[in-house]
Each structure stands twice: as structure tokens, then as C-alpha cells.
């Protein structure tokens, strides 16, 4: 059984083999340690010259990545925990994306910043956040998030091969999750993939949906569980739309389902306000809804270390279920 | 009354046993998340932090904070409860192993940023014309973060009573210092005009007077200092990840600060200390066990 | 004629006089220079011990502010251009707001970070951004923005006196703008203020509104011009709702107007996606709309230095006018 | 053929007159936004940057970048057009005074961050086993940014061919160095094990050989260096903001790099240079004037 982690690692090996311009920089990425979450395992053994272990200087190594990209390399910078991307905001917003677009000509900047985001492991307030929010809507920056649905190693490869700066988000809970990407049917749902480089996937029971669940990344398995439960216990049929390119994103797949369901729940692991879901709802507001769309997200507090409290703060299957029910029960003001 | 060495032995033993218990709780799956022990580095914590005055001084610590916390006189029960996610945790279970606050003690698992905050605490002492000092705890790895140098510059410019307490344990997670730190650790503060000194020992009896001098330098001169202790962590970075060569570990085990003292104190002292620590720890563990799981109630929810 | 700048400066002087615990830190804030935009002018002369000019260390001085706040001071940190708040994201997200809420007890942290945001002065891509977006929705952080409608010096004072960390946003174009805050009628519109510490203001022609314009900060005068033009040229009546506490924000004033107009335009100077308006629309999606709400915002490119291009990229009166017309002409999909 | 000193005089004069013209355009309201001139610092730009090879070397400059840009051989027309917001601007009017790119030359108005990017450029040279070097330009104020030290550490750890070019002009905007920089400027790189040297002159004839040595050190040893030039800006920080005492300015005007050379070259040389500069500048200004205002067309819109 291949897991998301294996796929990422294999994809990484493949792209480094095929593309001599791929260079990896990060903290503690050398073998035998192979990186805090082991995504980079084996790379330093196979490509010792192109895998550079770094000091604990998140801003510094992102800048180095930008410089390497200007030198026509395809650098991949690992930020050990997504929480520490707070330290690279200046590099990405005022340097990387600016170089890409402010000089009156497109300056290719194939930089990938990879980072694990997310909670549910008891790591506490500074090692559990989903901060990709900070990078959504940054002009010139692509944010791509892994799910078990689209081969993660292939997704990573495509990000690495793109010509602009990208943030590649890996939700920690997914690392050990089995891949679904080869399957055409998942938990009784049919999968439709868009033709894009970073596909949108629509999972559907083949029946007219009552509600469209929209999500990405680590909330994918949770939304699927919610869909199953809603079907069994509430006789509510959901489509689940999973995006991979989350900023900027295409509304097509969401819109197509919404036209049928006219009800939407957007689920994400990050905090509620100005989260991913805010833009999804704002963008889809041109559509006719039978009930206000509902967002499911983390409570707006630091994520507690104790698992008991962490569970209370983070969005759970039950929250997605409740939100879907709400869209069916409620009405516009 | 215990002599200084006897007290130090007992207090270091408490830190050691506490962290061993914490590791065991993780192994048994009773706790989740992560933790970083200071096993092997207890002498630093005791020698420096226990000489501070919790009523007027401030400590800003990092991910490897248990020893600092206990040496500052903070509650053992509160620590165990915190790590076990109980309501009696010092932060009600919210912070966990890396995020502790008790009085003037703070820790945060994000490296670097605390340096500037400690400068602010020190600036507060200066503006209030008070006698306290601020201590910021770091190890070699945190030298990679730029804000450390912003802080050195401000500390020097503004004559802040801050002690940068560098526990150089030669590794940052899996990264040996040679791959993470260019040049000299002790020299890093010098171009800012900051008094810097280094001591290479795990012996609390050597550390204590040296730390006392460094503290006094800051307290008296109302100026920053950079105090580098060369040490070694004998346990893994966090729970079990350790790729260091066994020979290297063995070599350093001979400088285990507890082992050093065991050869100097009496058997009775050792026995009493073991007994006392066992009792204290058992009580604290029991209190934590009996405390309910923490919940999101109250004003912070 | 008192300008926004004068009011800020006077408020600053007042609060420093009344509150010995207010301390100011920033770059180039000493007299005679008095700060890049002169908001701090005179403070160092009157309170030399409490005004500290700093090195160019945005992260560092924000951290110092956090430490001072823990010492029961009320520090005000100036970031010379809002563009450089990219450098303080770690301090605000992983330190300041965390200290405030992650230790199981409320740790008072009365830190104010003040900064000028915005463009329209030809300062180019790295000195013109409206990056407050980055700080919206950060748990525990308040974001407050100046307008000419609510006494800016008083607003600043209230932020300084609040117990949590705040970002105080001053749009550069407003500095020289005359104060409207004493007036009960502005350009023929009646002003209603909410009772909050950071009031919401509704400007209305006293007629049933066709459209509700929602905005904050530097877009305030632009929206008022648009409202006037819409009334004169299009016979469309607008309410203009101006918020000052922009994150978190209260929907009451917006909702009250929306219930009448059922059409909304949200205008901001920052970039479009995941901007302030996204959350406004998402939050108001419970309301019945007769047409999809429309956002007016900057184009998603670096802001060009040349004024000709800057004007093309930034939201103008004409864009607000067009958006309002769009809400009247368009229909839901 | 002009001698070295004659060439340098002419090139410095071009920078001076160009910036004077730019300031005049601002005063006349023909340009908006802001600009920072290097008036008084031209010798640094000429001595260091003009000795680089634009085909293989990289320059990462800052807000005060016109001198570096021209010394690297980039287009004068492109610069004037850029600042005037014309389509013929080197960046099509998008960047303005602070954000220039031409070939291997880059500038950005945000302080600090370029240090790390220059390290990346240097690392690229290393990985490609090429001969180029990267130069990052800073002044005393940028020493406040933490990323500078992250970059020094990486540059030293990885043996990067990068030259940190520190134009210490004693001020950061309105802030005198004593209020912004603690300790020593030249020493800041030393604890990282980086070769550091300082020269206190505005004399291009002294600067040229010294810069040549610093460049050669980096190019040959494939290692970083920290080159501090003590200098002075004779004009305001940006357009008109200047609170420095007149005596101080007067003292430094005696070291105006152009003034120094005027006493050494012939009257004919001066006359020819003035004439040449006037012509070149007039043509460039005319080209910019004739170029249409820039618009948001093309792939970047
Ligand atoms: C900003 C930041 N980057 C990375 C990490 C992940 N991390 C936690 S501890 C650690 C190693 C720290 O090494 P050092 O500073 O030497 O402390 P030690 O563990 O040796 O006590 C790393 C990389 C972090 N916590 N914060
Ligand atoms: C990150 C950042 N902070 C603040 C500024 C505003 N600023 C522009 S130039 C300047 C002074 C720079 O001083 P210095 O580095 O000595 O350069 P000089 O102007 O002397 O050439 C400041 C504060 C900036 N551009 N970037
Ligand atoms: Mg260490
Ligand atoms: Mg300077």
C-alpha cells in the first residue's frame, strides 16, 4: 500500500533524476535522518551535490532559493513546519514574487517552497497551524496542496517544473494516508478529474447532489467520511470537490456541482476568517444558492497541545456533517 | 541543611528523573505530540537559571525548556499536568511541552523570535529603573535565525540588561554544528561590542561561579552579555531520533553532570536525593493523573 | 483645517501625556525628522525617554514591543512602510498573539503596531502595498484602520489602550485629507455612528438605498465620490458603510443597510483575492441579495511605479461606480 | 584613449549629472514617487562595480542603486525612461527608481532580503562550477536586518563567491550610525570566519586597487568577503530631507570624489568629460521624453 509520503518521496527522486537543475535545501534533510517528515529521504545519498542541509534560517534559505532560481536551477526549499513560513513572508512577497513580475518582463522564478502544515498530532500552538492562508492571493504565487487523490509525487513534480514561485502544502496527517490516486472509485464515489496540470476532483455518488462539499488537503478524508455519514444517517447526497491548486483556483468544478446542489459547505483546517473558504464563497456568490454557504474551519484560537482540546478546536467530521445539515435546514435572511 | 553541591545534585536529579518520566509517558503512548529533554545539560539550567531571582528576573526559553523551568522554581505538578494535557497543567494543557509560562518564565517552540522579546523585557527593566535582568536561552541551531543579531544590536545600542545564554550542545536536531554554524559561537556577539565569554564544562561546580559572574556582569553594568556553555545532550533531539555515533555518546556520557557529582557527594546524599526526587515526582505525577483532561472552557475559548 | 495627520499626531501627544506607560519605537522617529510620515513629530522632544529610534530591524522592534507589553508598558511600534510588515509576521503570529492566548490564561499584551499602507504616490512595487490582508483573521489580533470619519487620534488612542495586540493601518493618502469626524453631514450624506469603541459609520442620503458600498481606510473618500457620482449621473442611491475595526469586524451596520438595498459593493485598496472583501461577502452571504455582491480591489500584480500604470492597477472611483451599476444590471447565475 | 583616471572621472561625472537631472525632474514635478541618489558616493560604484564582468557576475543592489546600475554598464536611457515612467524604461516603468533589472543587475527597495538572494546567485555559480561572483550592495542601515547575518553564515558555511559591498555612509535616512549600529561595521562578518576589510576614502584611485583585490579574493578563493568602504552621501536621503549640520556637510564636500579628481586631471579632460556627459545625457533624456507613458499591456498585466 503506497502512502502519500512514499509517493512524494518517489516523485522527488524521479524529478531529481530527470532534472539535473533540481536542487533541494532545508534543515536536517541529509541521510540518514532524511528530513523531519522524511519526504527527502534518500535524496542526499543519491544526489549529494544537489541536496544542501541548511542552518535554521528560513528567510535565508528562501532567499537562496530565489537566487538559485534566477540562476536557472529549480530549487526546492523545505520549511520544516508550515508554522515557520511566517519567517519567509518577506522573501516571497517582497522579493520572489516581485522579481517574477515587477521588472517589466517575466523573470522566470521556478522556486518551490515545500512545507508540512496542520495539526491533530498534539504538537501544540506553534507546530500545528495551517498558515497557507498567508500566501493565498499573493500576486504571482501559486499555492498547491496535496491530497490522496492526485498522485502527490506527480503534483510535486509539476510544481517544481512550473516557471513561477510556488508554495507546496503537505498536510501532516496525509503523510501516512494511503494513496487513492490510482482508483477511479473511492468509498463508493466516482471520481472525475479536470484536465488541468493541478486537477480539481469531483467525487460523486452518481445521484443528484443535495450539497456540494468543497475542500482541499488534509480535510479531504474528513469530508469523504462526512459524505458517507450524511448519506447513511441523513439520506443527504453530497458531491465532494477537492482542489489541488488552491490559489489561484478555478471555480469550474465547484460551479458545475453547485448548479445541481445549490448548497455549499467549504471545509478547511485553517482558521475561519479570511480562510480559503472566504474566497471560495465570495467567488461563487454569483451562483444561486438555496441556503447560505457554510464554512467549516478551525476555531480562532491558538491550537492547544492537549489532544482533548485540539479536537475541540479543529474541524471534525461531525462539523462537516452539521454544516451540511445546516444548509438543508436553513434559509436566507 | 544541604550544601550547595548536595542541593545541586538533588535538583539536577529531579530534572533528570522528570524528563525520564516524560519520555516514558511518550513511549507508553500516554502523551502525544513531542518533547525535547535536556538530559545531559541539567548543570547549565541549574547553574544559571537557579541563580536568577524569579521575582524580578525574566526567562525566555525555547523548545528544550523543562530544565530552565524547574530551575526557575516553577511548579513540577504544573509541568507534568501540562505535558499530560490535564486541567492542572501550568497552561491548562494548551501549551504542552514547548510552551510554558509561569510568572516571569516563558517558553516558545519557535526558534529565534524570543531574543527580541527578551530585549523588550530588559528594556522594560531599564525604563522602570529596576534591577531585574532578562535571560534568553538558545542553543547553536538558533544562531541561524537573523532576529538574534537584530537583538544583539539593539541590546548593545540600548545597554539592555539581557543575558544571552547559549547552550552549545554541538547539534541542532540532526545537524552537527559544523554544518550549521560558520566560524565561532562565542565571537558572534563581539562585533556588537557585547561582553562574551565561553566555558567548556558540564560540571555544575565550575559552572555556578562562572554563571554567577555573567549574571552579575549584566545586573551590575546594565549591559548585555553573551554566555556560551559548551555542553552536550545525552538523549535524542526529541523522542527517539538520534543518529549520532555511539562512541561519541559514550565519550560524552563520562561528562554526564550527574555522574560527575555522584563521585563527589556521599552515598547518603545520593540515597536521600533519589528518595526525595522519587517522592516529589510520584506526588506530582499522581496530581496530574487525578486532574481531569483539559477542556476549552473559560475566557480563552 | 485639521488633517488626519494632525489628528494622529495630536492624539499621540495626548495619550503620551496622559499615559506614562506609552512608549514609542520606530525608525527615524526622532525630531527634527519626526518619522517618515511625521505622525510621531514632536514626541521625542516632549518625551525623550519614551521615544526610541531604532535600527532597521522590523522583526526586532516588534519583539521588543512584545517584551515591553509584557512589562506592562503600552508600546507603539512604527513600521515605516506597511510593505515591511512582511518582516513582522512571525513576531505577530507566532509570538505576540500566541503569548496573548496560548498559555492557558489571558496574558495582557497591549502592543500597537502602526504603519502606513497604500499607494497612489508613485512609490513603486515595494512601497505601495496594502498588506493588512496578511493580518486579518489572525486569532487574537485586532486590525484597525483610519478614515477621515472617526477622529484618527482618538482611534489610535483607543487602540493603544486596548489590552491585546493590534495593527493600526494608516493609508498614506489620508494623511493630508481633512478630518470629517466632527461633521454630522458629509457631502450631503447623513452620518450614523455605531456605539462601539471602533465605530462603524453609515453614510446615507436618507433615501432608500439601491446599493450598499462597504469599505474602510483609504477607499473611503473614493467611495463617497462614487456615491455622489452614482446619484448624479445614474440616479442610483448608495449607502456607504465604513468600518474602522476591520478584523475582526461586526456585520451589523452592513447588514442593516443590506436589508434595504439587497445589493453590495465591497471596495478596498489591497489585492482582490482573499482580500478584506472576501470575508465581508462570505460573512454576509446569509443575507438575501438581488444580485451577486461585487468586489472592487487592486489588480493582482505588483503596483507599478509609473503613475500612469499605478492608476490602471488601483481601484478608482470609476471602478466603484461600475461595480455598483453591475449589481443593478446583473442577476444571479 | 582615456587613461583610467580620465575614464573614472567621466563615468563618475555621468552618474553625478544623471542624478542631478533626476532630482531636478522631481523638483519640477515631472516625476512622482521617490528616489535616492548616490551623490558623493560615486567613487565606490565606479571602483567596485565597473570592475565586475556583467557577462558572468551578478549585482544585487538596493534603493540607492543608480550608480551601481550605470557602473555595471546598464542603459542610461533605460534608467531615465524608467524613472520618468516611460515605455522605454528598463523595466517598462514598473520598477521606478528603486527596482531596476538589466541582465545580471537587480535592485530592490526592501532592505536586507537581497543578501540571501545574492547568496543563492553565488551558490548557483558554485554549483555550475563557473567563475562569476555575486555582489550584494548595502549601507550601514541594512546591518539592522537579521537576514544579513543568516546570509553571512550561509556564505561562509558553503564557501560562496559573494562580495558583501558595504558602503558605510554614516547615516541611514535620518539616523546617524551611532544610533543604529552597535560596535564595529567591519567586524560584523568576522565571527563567521569571513575575510573582512575596510577602507576609508572617497578617492577612486585608492578605491580601485582595493576593490580589485577584494573582487579577486572572492573570485579566486571562491569564498565570501566583506568589503567596507567608509564614505558619505552629500545629498539628502531621498529628495530633500536632510537635517545634518552644515559644518559636517562642508567637511565632507572636501572629499567629494569628483572634486578630488578635478584637481588631478587636465582642464581639457574636464571639459571633454562635461561635454560628453552633457551630450549623452541630453540624448537619453530626449529618448525618454519621446517615449510614450508606460501602460499595463503585455503578459504582465
Ligand atoms: C523557526 C524554527 N525553525 C525550525 C524549528 C524546528 N526545530 C526545533 S528544535 C530545532 C533544532 C534546534 O537546535 P538548537 O537551537 O541547537 O537547540 P537544541 O535542540 O540543540 O537545544 C529545530 C530545527 C523551530 N522550532 N523553529
Ligand atoms: C525593510 C526595510 N525597512 C525600512 C526601509 C525604509 N528605508 C529605506 S532606505 C532606509 C535607510 C537605509 O539606510 P542605509 O542602509 O544606511 O542606506 P543608505 O540610505 O545610507 O544608502 C530606510 C530605513 C526599507 N526600504 N526597507
Ligand atoms: Mg543545539
Ligand atoms: Mg547609510
JSON list of C-alpha atoms in Angstrom, two decimals, chain B residues 232 234 242-253:
[
{"chain": "B", "resi": 232, "resn": "UNK", "atom": "CA", "xyz": [26.11, 18.02, 25.10]},
{"chain": "B", "resi": 234, "resn": "UNK", "atom": "CA", "xyz": [22.81, 12.82, 26.03]},
{"chain": "B", "resi": 242, "resn": "UNK", "atom": "CA", "xyz": [19.31, 10.00, 17.19]},
{"chain": "B", "resi": 243, "resn": "UNK", "atom": "CA", "xyz": [21.92, 9.19, 14.58]},
{"chain": "B", "resi": 244, "resn": "UNK", "atom": "CA", "xyz": [25.00, 10.22, 16.50]},
{"chain": "B", "resi": 245, "resn": "UNK", "atom": "CA", "xyz": [27.82, 7.66, 16.69]},
{"chain": "B", "resi": 246, "resn": "UNK", "atom": "CA", "xyz": [27.76, 5.52, 19.81]},
{"chain": "B", "resi": 247, "resn": "UNK", "atom": "CA", "xyz": [31.44, 6.26, 20.55]},
{"chain": "B", "resi": 248, "resn": "UNK", "atom": "CA", "xyz": [30.67, 9.94, 20.62]},
{"chain": "B", "resi": 249, "resn": "UNK", "atom": "CA", "xyz": [27.79, 9.45, 23.01]},
{"chain": "B", "resi": 250, "resn": "UNK", "atom": "CA", "xyz": [29.90, 7.19, 25.21]},
{"chain": "B", "resi": 251, "resn": "UNK", "atom": "CA", "xyz": [32.62, 9.80, 25.39]},
{"chain": "B", "resi": 252, "resn": "UNK", "atom": "CA", "xyz": [30.16, 12.43, 26.47]},
{"chain": "B", "resi": 253, "resn": "UNK", "atom": "CA", "xyz": [28.44, 10.18, 28.99]}
]
